[in-house]
């Protein structure tokens, strides 16, 4: 099988893009896909533990209107599967890490003190951050070192998250638990009557696998980065965690709830459904111009979608499963809500949510093409952008500060593509305008053999940033490149 794949990839070579135009072509089928890593621990029964809510971090100090947070990634032993201890690496020893609640325009500084035995890098995903604080993959914070990440947060309210971003090691380090929520709020959003307080729920969804001793093994090579065969296409776990708990349950009132859905999985995409209507109100980059009622929400690694679910539609006692229509068997379940009481609800979803400027591709200063494919690298196979593996010393695009550009992204197999700094709008998927309102995104999923055109404007900061595939195994196996805003 390996031989067949190698041979196919050899044939595919760097001309994989040609194959990408031929869906169903046998060479494409030979490209590695995400693989399930089976747990050897017995899978827990669903809906037996209650949904944890990550603690909200308190600033260590506030000086002249700047909030300073202390965050120490470190190992900790926690109970994830009932009755077993799991060694995690977590910010503050927690998985998910504490939620940072920040405000648009209010400078927030995170002082990271690395208490792990390995280097780490922290990145604020969705942040518009100066390059020195963006968590460039080689800006390592070594064991025992500290680093201040300085976030101006000159951006709208949105559900962001922070996670490890160490070059070649992001997959295993996030797998061990290095991820947390970072919510940006602003006055525009707070003026809306959306569900708030304990009816505004961050839900971090990720899959993991567990060994009998409770550990979360990651299929690494002993001597080099990347996931070992057959996991180079991505590592899938068989236990679905929400906020770090396996298939949890939450008791809810007969009222509206805002669910901030984040896919923090290494490689699994979800298609989430409660079986009833969901009102989509937000995306990676904050509120949509207007709500959209949907039956399901697709979420690729790195993406966020904010929805409002109205549990007043159900009688007391009713269980409402959040299911994953893209999964099978146990992986088709995510969590369960149980409606257990009546409650007063003053919330509403207004017909207009925000103003979203539509970027005009006609004003683009440049159009660039990026092909996301597998191919040979260092004598093996890896994941490449325009045929090249990540090289911190090579810059593939130099947009000018303030310029609008169109980027045409092409895939062989599925790749969730993420740009640092620059939020974007999707213009077309295989030539067709996507349905729904205009939205700001920072991660877009290319499905098999697709071309997705995005338009973005490079504002904020000059300097070097990365864009990459957010399937973390692909990212670690070099599907990343630099752009420099000049
Ligand atoms: Cu969420 Cu560069 O990553
Ligand atoms: Cu990012
Ligand atoms: Cu990828």
Short mmCIF file of C-alpha atoms and ligand atoms in Angstrom, two decimals:
data_model
loop_
_atom_site.label_atom_id
_atom_site.label_comp_id
_atom_site.label_asym_id
_atom_site.label_seq_id
_atom_site.Cartn_x
_atom_site.Cartn_y
_atom_site.Cartn_z
CA UNK A 1 0.00 0.00 0.00
CA UNK A 2 2.85 2.31 0.89
CA UNK A 3 4.55 1.39 -2.35
CA UNK A 4 1.44 2.14 -4.32
CA UNK A 5 1.11 5.48 -2.62
CA UNK A 6 4.77 6.34 -3.10
CA UNK A 7 4.58 5.36 -6.71
CA UNK A 8 1.41 7.35 -7.19
CA UNK A 9 2.92 10.35 -5.50
CA UNK A 10 6.03 9.95 -7.59
CA UNK A 11 3.89 10.00 -10.69
CA UNK A 12 1.92 12.84 -9.27
CA UNK A 13 5.14 14.68 -8.57
CA UNK A 14 4.79 18.38 -8.54
CA UNK A 15 2.20 18.23 -11.29
CA UNK A 16 -0.43 17.31 -8.74
CA UNK A 17 -2.36 20.39 -9.64
CA UNK A 18 -3.20 18.93 -13.00
CA UNK A 19 -4.71 15.97 -11.19
CA UNK A 20 -6.65 18.32 -8.96
CA UNK A 21 -8.71 19.23 -11.98
CA UNK A 22 -9.77 15.60 -12.38
CA UNK A 23 -11.87 14.59 -9.41
CA UNK A 24 -12.07 10.87 -8.92
CA UNK A 25 -8.77 10.31 -10.67
CA UNK A 26 -6.97 7.32 -9.18
CA UNK A 27 -3.81 9.28 -8.41
CA UNK A 28 -5.84 11.59 -6.24
CA UNK A 29 -7.30 8.61 -4.43
CA UNK A 30 -3.77 7.54 -3.54
CA UNK A 31 -3.09 10.81 -1.73
CA UNK A 32 -3.06 10.21 2.03
CA UNK A 33 -6.29 10.99 3.85
CA UNK A 34 -6.77 11.55 7.58
CA UNK A 35 -6.69 8.24 9.46
CA UNK A 36 -8.44 7.13 12.61
CA UNK A 37 -6.11 6.36 15.50
CA UNK A 38 -8.13 3.83 17.50
CA UNK A 39 -8.23 4.18 21.28
CA UNK A 40 -7.13 1.16 23.28
CA UNK A 41 -8.99 2.52 26.29
CA UNK A 42 -12.67 1.56 26.27
CA UNK A 43 -14.69 4.46 24.85
CA UNK A 44 -16.74 6.20 27.53
CA UNK A 45 -20.52 6.18 27.31
CA UNK A 46 -21.89 9.39 25.82
CA UNK A 47 -23.66 12.06 27.86
CA UNK A 48 -22.40 10.90 31.26
CA UNK A 49 -20.25 13.93 32.13
CA UNK A 50 -21.41 17.49 32.25
CA UNK A 51 -20.05 20.11 29.91
CA UNK A 52 -17.17 21.98 31.52
CA UNK A 53 -16.86 25.68 30.83
CA UNK A 54 -13.26 26.83 30.68
CA UNK A 55 -12.47 29.23 33.50
CA UNK A 56 -12.24 32.87 32.49
CA UNK A 57 -8.74 34.24 33.06
CA UNK A 58 -8.30 37.21 35.37
CA UNK A 59 -5.67 39.76 34.37
CA UNK A 60 -2.63 39.54 36.66
CA UNK A 61 -2.59 43.34 36.55
CA UNK A 62 -4.12 46.25 34.68
CA UNK A 63 -1.92 49.27 34.09
CA UNK A 64 -2.94 52.38 32.14
CA UNK A 65 -5.79 50.58 30.43
CA UNK A 66 -3.68 47.57 29.42
CA UNK A 67 -4.59 44.11 30.69
CA UNK A 68 -1.69 41.78 31.48
CA UNK A 69 -2.31 38.06 31.71
CA UNK A 70 0.10 35.42 32.95
CA UNK A 71 -0.17 32.13 31.14
CA UNK A 72 2.06 29.16 31.82
CA UNK A 73 1.85 26.11 29.58
CA UNK A 74 2.73 23.08 31.71
CA UNK A 75 2.05 19.38 32.09
CA UNK A 76 -0.82 18.35 34.33
CA UNK A 77 -2.72 15.17 35.12
CA UNK A 78 -6.44 15.54 34.62
CA UNK A 79 -9.47 13.29 34.40
CA UNK A 80 -10.89 13.28 30.89
CA UNK A 81 -12.22 9.73 30.60
CA UNK A 82 -14.05 8.83 33.81
CA UNK A 83 -11.71 6.95 36.15
CA UNK A 84 -8.50 7.53 34.15
CA UNK A 85 -5.76 10.12 34.56
CA UNK A 86 -4.47 11.81 31.43
CA UNK A 87 -1.22 13.72 31.23
CA UNK A 88 -1.94 16.85 29.24
CA UNK A 89 0.06 19.92 28.31
CA UNK A 90 -2.20 22.84 29.04
CA UNK A 91 -2.06 26.59 29.45
CA UNK A 92 -2.26 26.96 33.20
CA UNK A 93 -2.31 23.16 33.33
CA UNK A 94 -5.80 23.14 31.78
CA UNK A 95 -7.31 21.80 28.60
CA UNK A 96 -8.85 23.95 27.21
CA UNK A 97 -6.73 26.76 28.59
CA UNK A 98 -8.44 29.62 30.40
CA UNK A 99 -10.66 31.84 28.26
CA UNK A 100 -9.29 35.32 27.78
CA UNK A 101 -12.06 37.88 27.47
CA UNK A 102 -10.73 40.96 25.76
CA UNK A 103 -12.11 44.11 24.25
CA UNK A 104 -11.69 45.50 20.80
CA UNK A 105 -9.10 48.28 20.84
CA UNK A 106 -7.93 47.50 24.36
CA UNK A 107 -4.32 46.36 24.45
CA UNK A 108 -3.93 42.92 25.98
CA UNK A 109 -0.56 41.46 26.86
CA UNK A 110 -0.09 37.75 27.50
CA UNK A 111 3.09 36.87 29.37
CA UNK A 112 3.85 33.28 28.53
CA UNK A 113 6.14 31.40 30.94
CA UNK A 114 7.10 28.07 29.43
CA UNK A 115 6.96 25.36 32.09
CA UNK A 116 7.05 22.55 29.54
CA UNK A 117 10.15 20.51 28.75
CA UNK A 118 9.94 21.48 25.09
CA UNK A 119 9.90 24.81 23.25
CA UNK A 120 6.54 26.36 22.50
CA UNK A 121 5.18 29.26 20.48
CA UNK A 122 1.81 30.88 21.12
CA UNK A 123 -0.34 32.21 18.30
CA UNK A 124 -3.59 34.13 18.57
CA UNK A 125 -5.65 32.64 15.75
CA UNK A 126 -7.74 35.36 14.12
CA UNK A 127 -5.74 38.10 15.80
CA UNK A 128 -4.59 41.14 13.88
CA UNK A 129 -1.26 41.17 15.59
CA UNK A 130 2.10 42.84 14.93
CA UNK A 131 4.56 40.27 13.56
CA UNK A 132 6.75 40.11 16.67
CA UNK A 133 3.75 38.94 18.72
CA UNK A 134 2.08 36.76 16.11
CA UNK A 135 3.78 33.54 17.15
CA UNK A 136 5.98 33.01 14.14
CA UNK A 137 6.72 29.25 14.10
CA UNK A 138 10.43 29.68 14.87
CA UNK A 139 10.02 32.39 17.53
CA UNK A 140 10.49 29.74 20.18
CA UNK A 141 9.91 30.23 23.87
CA UNK A 142 12.30 27.65 25.29
CA UNK A 143 11.74 25.74 28.53
CA UNK A 144 12.10 28.14 31.45
CA UNK A 145 11.86 31.22 29.20
CA UNK A 146 9.17 33.91 29.10
CA UNK A 147 7.80 36.02 26.30
CA UNK A 148 5.27 38.83 26.17
CA UNK A 149 2.72 38.63 23.37
CA UNK A 150 1.31 42.08 22.81
CA UNK A 151 -2.14 42.22 21.20
CA UNK A 152 -3.47 45.66 20.18
CA UNK A 153 -6.81 44.01 19.17
CA UNK A 154 -7.55 46.64 16.61
CA UNK A 155 -10.36 44.44 15.28
CA UNK A 156 -14.06 43.69 15.65
CA UNK A 157 -15.67 41.41 18.18
CA UNK A 158 -15.09 37.77 17.28
CA UNK A 159 -14.43 34.31 18.66
CA UNK A 160 -10.67 33.84 18.48
CA UNK A 161 -8.51 31.13 19.97
CA UNK A 162 -4.92 30.72 20.99
CA UNK A 163 -2.82 27.63 20.47
CA UNK A 164 0.69 26.28 20.12
CA UNK A 165 2.41 27.04 16.80
CA UNK A 166 5.89 25.52 17.13
CA UNK A 167 7.34 24.71 13.72
CA UNK A 168 7.11 20.97 12.88
CA UNK A 169 5.49 20.19 16.27
CA UNK A 170 2.13 21.98 16.30
CA UNK A 171 0.14 18.76 15.70
CA UNK A 172 1.43 16.85 18.74
CA UNK A 173 1.53 19.95 20.97
CA UNK A 174 -2.05 21.00 20.28
CA UNK A 175 -3.09 17.33 20.54
CA UNK A 176 -1.70 17.30 24.09
CA UNK A 177 -3.95 20.22 24.96
CA UNK A 178 -2.33 23.57 24.11
CA UNK A 179 -5.40 25.53 23.01
CA UNK A 180 -7.84 28.00 24.55
CA UNK A 181 -10.51 30.57 23.71
CA UNK A 182 -9.84 34.28 23.30
CA UNK A 183 -13.04 36.27 22.93
CA UNK A 184 -12.98 39.80 21.63
CA UNK A 185 -16.02 41.88 22.53
CA UNK A 186 -17.04 45.33 21.33
CA UNK A 187 -19.75 47.93 21.88
CA UNK A 188 -21.49 47.23 18.56
CA UNK A 189 -22.09 43.61 19.49
CA UNK A 190 -22.98 44.37 23.10
CA UNK A 191 -25.70 46.75 21.94
CA UNK A 192 -27.50 43.80 20.33
CA UNK A 193 -29.97 41.72 22.35
CA UNK A 194 -28.15 38.44 21.58
CA UNK A 195 -28.03 35.76 24.28
CA UNK A 196 -25.32 36.71 26.76
CA UNK A 197 -23.86 35.74 30.12
CA UNK A 198 -24.28 32.05 30.85
CA UNK A 199 -26.24 31.72 27.61
CA UNK A 200 -23.15 32.64 25.58
CA UNK A 201 -21.24 29.36 25.42
CA UNK A 202 -17.81 28.79 23.93
CA UNK A 203 -17.67 25.18 22.69
CA UNK A 204 -14.27 23.85 21.68
CA UNK A 205 -14.76 20.68 19.71
CA UNK A 206 -11.87 18.30 19.13
CA UNK A 207 -11.23 14.60 18.76
CA UNK A 208 -8.64 12.60 20.67
CA UNK A 209 -7.73 8.97 21.23
CA UNK A 210 -6.80 7.40 24.53
CA UNK A 211 -4.60 4.50 25.53
CA UNK A 212 -5.67 2.12 28.31
CA UNK A 213 -3.50 4.00 30.79
CA UNK A 214 -5.36 7.21 30.01
CA UNK A 215 -2.62 8.86 27.96
CA UNK A 216 -3.38 10.56 24.63
CA UNK A 217 -0.71 9.01 22.42
CA UNK A 218 0.25 10.86 19.25
CA UNK A 219 1.66 8.84 16.35
CA UNK A 220 5.04 10.56 16.10
CA UNK A 221 8.21 9.25 14.54
CA UNK A 222 10.88 8.59 17.17
CA UNK A 223 13.46 10.67 15.35
CA UNK A 224 11.80 13.26 13.17
CA UNK A 225 8.84 15.61 13.10
CA UNK A 226 5.55 14.80 11.48
CA UNK A 227 3.00 12.05 12.02
CA UNK A 228 4.25 8.58 11.17
CA UNK A 229 2.63 6.47 8.50
CA UNK A 230 -0.23 5.97 7.94
CA UNK A 231 -1.15 9.26 9.63
CA UNK A 232 0.52 11.78 7.37
CA UNK A 233 -2.87 12.73 6.00
CA UNK A 234 -4.00 13.76 9.47
CA UNK A 235 -4.69 12.18 12.87
CA UNK A 236 -8.32 11.51 13.76
CA UNK A 237 -9.34 10.62 17.30
CA UNK A 238 -12.30 8.38 18.10
CA UNK A 239 -13.47 10.29 21.19
CA UNK A 240 -15.16 13.63 20.56
CA UNK A 241 -14.41 16.17 23.29
CA UNK A 242 -16.26 19.41 23.93
CA UNK A 243 -14.33 21.78 26.18
CA UNK A 244 -12.11 18.82 27.01
CA UNK A 245 -14.90 16.43 28.09
CA UNK A 246 -16.00 13.33 26.17
CA UNK A 247 -19.51 13.61 24.67
CA UNK A 248 -20.70 15.86 27.51
CA UNK A 249 -24.17 16.96 28.44
CA UNK A 250 -25.45 20.41 29.34
CA UNK A 251 -28.74 21.23 31.08
CA UNK A 252 -30.32 24.26 29.45
CA UNK A 253 -33.37 26.44 29.96
CA UNK A 254 -36.16 26.83 27.41
CA UNK A 255 -34.38 29.87 25.97
CA UNK A 256 -32.01 31.03 23.26
CA UNK A 257 -28.31 30.23 23.61
CA UNK A 258 -25.40 31.53 21.62
CA UNK A 259 -23.02 28.69 20.76
CA UNK A 260 -19.52 29.74 19.76
CA UNK A 261 -18.46 26.65 17.88
CA UNK A 262 -14.72 26.17 17.38
CA UNK A 263 -13.15 23.23 15.62
CA UNK A 264 -9.83 22.76 17.43
CA UNK A 265 -9.25 19.28 15.99
CA UNK A 266 -6.00 18.42 14.24
CA UNK A 267 -7.62 17.02 11.11
CA UNK A 268 -11.32 16.26 11.56
CA UNK A 269 -14.05 18.34 9.89
CA UNK A 270 -17.56 18.30 11.36
CA UNK A 271 -21.01 18.84 10.02
CA UNK A 272 -22.95 19.90 13.10
CA UNK A 273 -26.68 19.60 13.50
CA UNK A 274 -29.22 19.59 16.33
CA UNK A 275 -31.87 18.28 13.96
CA UNK A 276 -33.61 21.67 14.23
CA UNK A 277 -32.93 25.14 12.89
CA UNK A 278 -29.78 26.99 13.91
CA UNK A 279 -29.42 30.70 13.37
CA UNK A 280 -25.94 31.45 12.10
CA UNK A 281 -24.87 34.89 13.32
CA UNK A 282 -21.10 34.92 13.17
CA UNK A 283 -18.01 33.58 11.50
CA UNK A 284 -14.24 33.54 12.11
CA UNK A 285 -14.13 37.31 11.80
CA UNK A 286 -17.22 38.24 13.81
CA UNK A 287 -20.86 39.02 13.13
CA UNK A 288 -22.52 38.48 9.78
CA UNK A 289 -24.50 41.41 8.33
CA UNK A 290 -27.71 39.47 8.96
CA UNK A 291 -28.64 36.14 10.53
CA UNK A 292 -29.15 33.06 8.38
CA UNK A 293 -31.19 30.06 9.42
CA UNK A 294 -29.42 26.82 8.59
CA UNK A 295 -29.95 23.12 9.28
CA UNK A 296 -26.30 22.33 9.73
CA UNK A 297 -22.94 23.94 10.09
CA UNK A 298 -19.76 22.66 8.52
CA UNK A 299 -16.63 23.33 10.51
CA UNK A 300 -13.11 22.51 9.29
CA UNK A 301 -10.08 22.63 11.60
CA UNK A 302 -9.44 26.19 12.77
CA UNK A 303 -12.86 27.56 11.77
CA UNK A 304 -15.43 29.13 14.07
CA UNK A 305 -19.13 29.62 13.59
CA UNK A 306 -21.44 31.39 16.03
CA UNK A 307 -25.02 30.16 16.07
CA UNK A 308 -28.07 30.80 18.18
CA UNK A 309 -30.05 27.70 19.18
CA UNK A 310 -33.55 28.23 20.55
CA UNK A 311 -34.32 25.56 23.14
CA UNK A 312 -37.76 27.05 23.83
CA UNK A 313 -38.82 25.03 20.79
CA UNK A 314 -38.55 21.87 22.93
CA UNK A 315 -40.55 20.61 25.90
CA UNK A 316 -38.99 20.22 29.32
CA UNK A 317 -37.24 16.88 29.58
CA UNK A 318 -36.27 16.75 25.93
CA UNK A 319 -32.71 15.83 25.01
CA UNK A 320 -31.28 17.63 22.00
CA UNK A 321 -28.21 15.98 20.54
CA UNK A 322 -25.59 17.98 18.73
CA UNK A 323 -24.61 15.50 16.08
CA UNK A 324 -21.79 15.33 13.56
CA UNK A 325 -23.33 14.37 10.22
CA UNK A 326 -19.84 13.93 8.78
CA UNK A 327 -18.95 11.24 11.33
CA UNK A 328 -19.87 7.61 11.75
CA UNK A 329 -20.68 5.57 14.83
CA UNK A 330 -19.43 7.23 18.02
CA UNK A 331 -17.90 10.05 15.99
CA UNK A 332 -21.36 11.04 14.77
CA UNK A 333 -22.10 12.31 18.30
CA UNK A 334 -20.76 15.50 19.81
CA UNK A 335 -22.76 16.45 22.91
CA UNK A 336 -26.30 16.62 24.27
CA UNK A 337 -28.37 19.46 25.63
CA UNK A 338 -31.16 18.57 28.04
CA UNK A 339 -33.94 21.11 28.35
CA UNK A 340 -34.79 21.09 32.05
CA UNK A 341 -36.55 24.32 32.99
CA UNK A 342 -38.58 27.31 31.92
CA UNK A 343 -36.86 30.64 32.10
CA UNK A 344 -37.37 34.21 31.15
CA UNK A 345 -35.60 35.12 27.93
CA UNK A 346 -35.18 38.73 26.81
CA UNK A 347 -32.78 37.87 24.03
CA UNK A 348 -33.52 38.22 20.34
CA UNK A 349 -31.73 37.83 17.07
CA UNK A 350 -32.17 41.12 15.22
CA UNK A 351 -32.69 41.10 11.48
CA UNK A 352 -29.59 43.26 11.05
CA UNK A 353 -26.47 42.39 13.00
CA UNK A 354 -23.60 44.42 11.63
CA UNK A 355 -22.16 46.19 8.67
CA UNK A 356 -19.76 44.15 6.62
CA UNK A 357 -17.89 45.95 3.88
CA UNK A 358 -17.74 43.92 0.70
CA UNK A 359 -14.19 43.90 -0.66
CA UNK A 360 -14.14 44.61 -4.37
CA UNK A 361 -11.90 42.23 -6.33
CA UNK A 362 -11.88 44.72 -9.21
CA UNK A 363 -9.65 46.87 -7.05
CA UNK A 364 -7.10 44.08 -6.52
CA UNK A 365 -3.47 45.08 -6.93
CA UNK A 366 -2.45 41.48 -7.54
CA UNK A 367 -3.87 38.01 -8.11
CA UNK A 368 -1.84 35.11 -6.80
CA UNK A 369 -2.17 31.36 -7.20
CA UNK A 370 -1.36 28.88 -4.47
CA UNK A 371 -1.63 25.14 -4.96
CA UNK A 372 -1.96 22.94 -1.90
CA UNK A 373 -0.83 19.42 -2.77
CA UNK A 374 1.19 16.50 -1.54
CA UNK A 375 4.52 15.83 -3.15
CA UNK A 376 8.05 14.73 -2.52
CA UNK A 377 10.21 16.52 -0.03
CA UNK A 378 13.53 15.56 1.54
CA UNK A 379 13.27 12.16 -0.15
CA UNK A 380 9.87 11.37 1.40
CA UNK A 381 6.43 12.79 0.91
CA UNK A 382 5.17 15.96 2.43
CA UNK A 383 2.59 18.64 2.00
CA UNK A 384 3.54 21.53 -0.21
CA UNK A 385 2.38 24.95 -1.36
CA UNK A 386 3.20 25.58 -5.02
CA UNK A 387 5.43 22.52 -4.92
CA UNK A 388 7.59 23.79 -2.07
CA UNK A 389 7.86 22.84 1.59
CA UNK A 390 7.90 25.55 4.25
CA UNK A 391 11.17 27.41 4.48
CA UNK A 392 11.30 30.27 6.98
CA UNK A 393 13.89 31.92 4.72
CA UNK A 394 11.67 32.05 1.63
CA UNK A 395 8.88 34.56 1.10
CA UNK A 396 6.27 33.74 -1.50
CA UNK A 397 4.24 36.96 -1.57
CA UNK A 398 5.01 40.59 -0.79
CA UNK A 399 1.68 42.44 -0.67
CA UNK A 400 1.84 46.17 -0.03
CA UNK A 401 0.28 47.54 3.13
CA UNK A 402 -3.24 48.66 2.28
CA UNK A 403 -3.47 46.67 -0.96
CA UNK A 404 -6.37 44.46 -1.89
CA UNK A 405 -5.40 41.13 -3.46
CA UNK A 406 -7.17 38.10 -4.85
CA UNK A 407 -5.68 34.73 -3.93
CA UNK A 408 -6.67 31.62 -5.88
CA UNK A 409 -6.24 28.52 -3.75
CA UNK A 410 -6.32 25.05 -5.28
CA UNK A 411 -6.38 21.69 -3.53
CA UNK A 412 -5.70 18.04 -4.26
CA UNK A 413 -7.34 16.59 -1.13
CA UNK A 414 -9.10 18.72 1.49
CA UNK A 415 -7.06 21.52 3.07
CA UNK A 416 -8.37 24.13 5.53
CA UNK A 417 -6.28 27.14 4.53
CA UNK A 418 -5.56 29.83 7.12
CA UNK A 419 -3.98 33.26 6.72
CA UNK A 420 -2.45 35.07 9.63
CA UNK A 421 -3.16 38.81 9.98
CA UNK A 422 -5.42 39.23 6.97
CA UNK A 423 -9.09 38.35 7.26
CA UNK A 424 -10.67 37.64 3.90
CA UNK A 425 -13.91 37.07 2.03
CA UNK A 426 -14.62 34.08 -0.17
CA UNK A 427 -15.38 35.15 -3.75
CA UNK A 428 -15.97 31.78 -5.35
CA UNK A 429 -15.75 28.05 -4.90
CA UNK A 430 -15.07 26.26 -8.18
CA UNK A 431 -16.17 29.41 -9.98
CA UNK A 432 -19.46 29.84 -8.09
CA UNK A 433 -20.21 32.52 -5.55
CA UNK A 434 -20.89 30.84 -2.19
CA UNK A 435 -24.46 31.12 -0.91
CA UNK A 436 -25.21 33.23 2.14
CA UNK A 437 -24.20 36.70 3.24
CA UNK A 438 -20.76 38.15 2.98
CA UNK A 439 -18.56 37.23 5.94
CA UNK A 440 -15.06 37.78 7.26
CA UNK A 441 -13.03 34.62 7.56
CA UNK A 442 -9.49 33.64 8.45
CA UNK A 443 -9.72 29.95 7.55
CA UNK A 444 -11.44 28.43 4.54
CA UNK A 445 -11.82 24.77 3.79
CA UNK A 446 -10.85 23.63 0.34
CA UNK A 447 -12.58 20.32 -0.24
CA UNK A 448 -11.08 17.71 -2.60
CA UNK A 449 -9.97 19.18 -5.91
CA UNK A 450 -11.36 22.66 -5.46
CA UNK A 451 -10.38 26.14 -6.39
CA UNK A 452 -11.43 28.79 -3.91
CA UNK A 453 -10.88 32.47 -4.66
CA UNK A 454 -10.56 34.83 -1.74
CA UNK A 455 -10.17 38.58 -1.58
CA UNK A 456 -8.31 40.27 1.23
CA UNK A 457 -6.80 43.60 2.15
CA UNK A 458 -3.46 43.76 3.90
CA UNK A 459 -3.93 46.31 6.63
CA UNK A 460 -2.56 46.70 10.10
CA UNK A 461 1.12 45.89 10.17
CA UNK A 462 4.10 45.44 7.93
CA UNK A 463 6.20 42.36 8.39
CA UNK A 464 6.46 38.65 7.88
CA UNK A 465 3.52 36.34 8.50
CA UNK A 466 2.62 32.78 7.58
CA UNK A 467 -0.28 31.18 5.80
CA UNK A 468 -0.76 27.46 5.99
CA UNK A 469 -3.01 24.45 6.00
CA UNK A 470 -4.74 24.08 9.38
CA UNK A 471 -4.80 20.31 9.17
CA UNK A 472 -2.02 20.26 11.75
CA UNK A 473 -0.33 17.18 10.34
CA UNK A 474 -0.16 18.88 6.94
CA UNK A 475 1.10 22.05 8.59
CA UNK A 476 3.86 20.16 10.43
CA UNK A 477 4.78 18.38 7.21
CA UNK A 478 5.55 21.74 5.66
CA UNK A 479 2.29 23.01 4.12
CA UNK A 480 3.08 26.56 5.14
CA UNK A 481 4.60 29.63 3.49
CA UNK A 482 5.56 33.20 4.29
CA UNK A 483 4.08 36.41 3.05
CA UNK A 484 5.54 39.75 3.94
CA UNK A 485 3.49 42.91 4.09
CA UNK A 486 5.75 45.68 2.75
CU1 LIG B 1 -4.62 28.53 14.14
CU2 LIG B 1 -1.29 29.61 12.10
O1 LIG B 1 -2.89 28.99 13.14
CU1 LIG B 2 -3.71 32.11 12.86
CU1 LIG B 3 -3.79 20.37 4.23
#
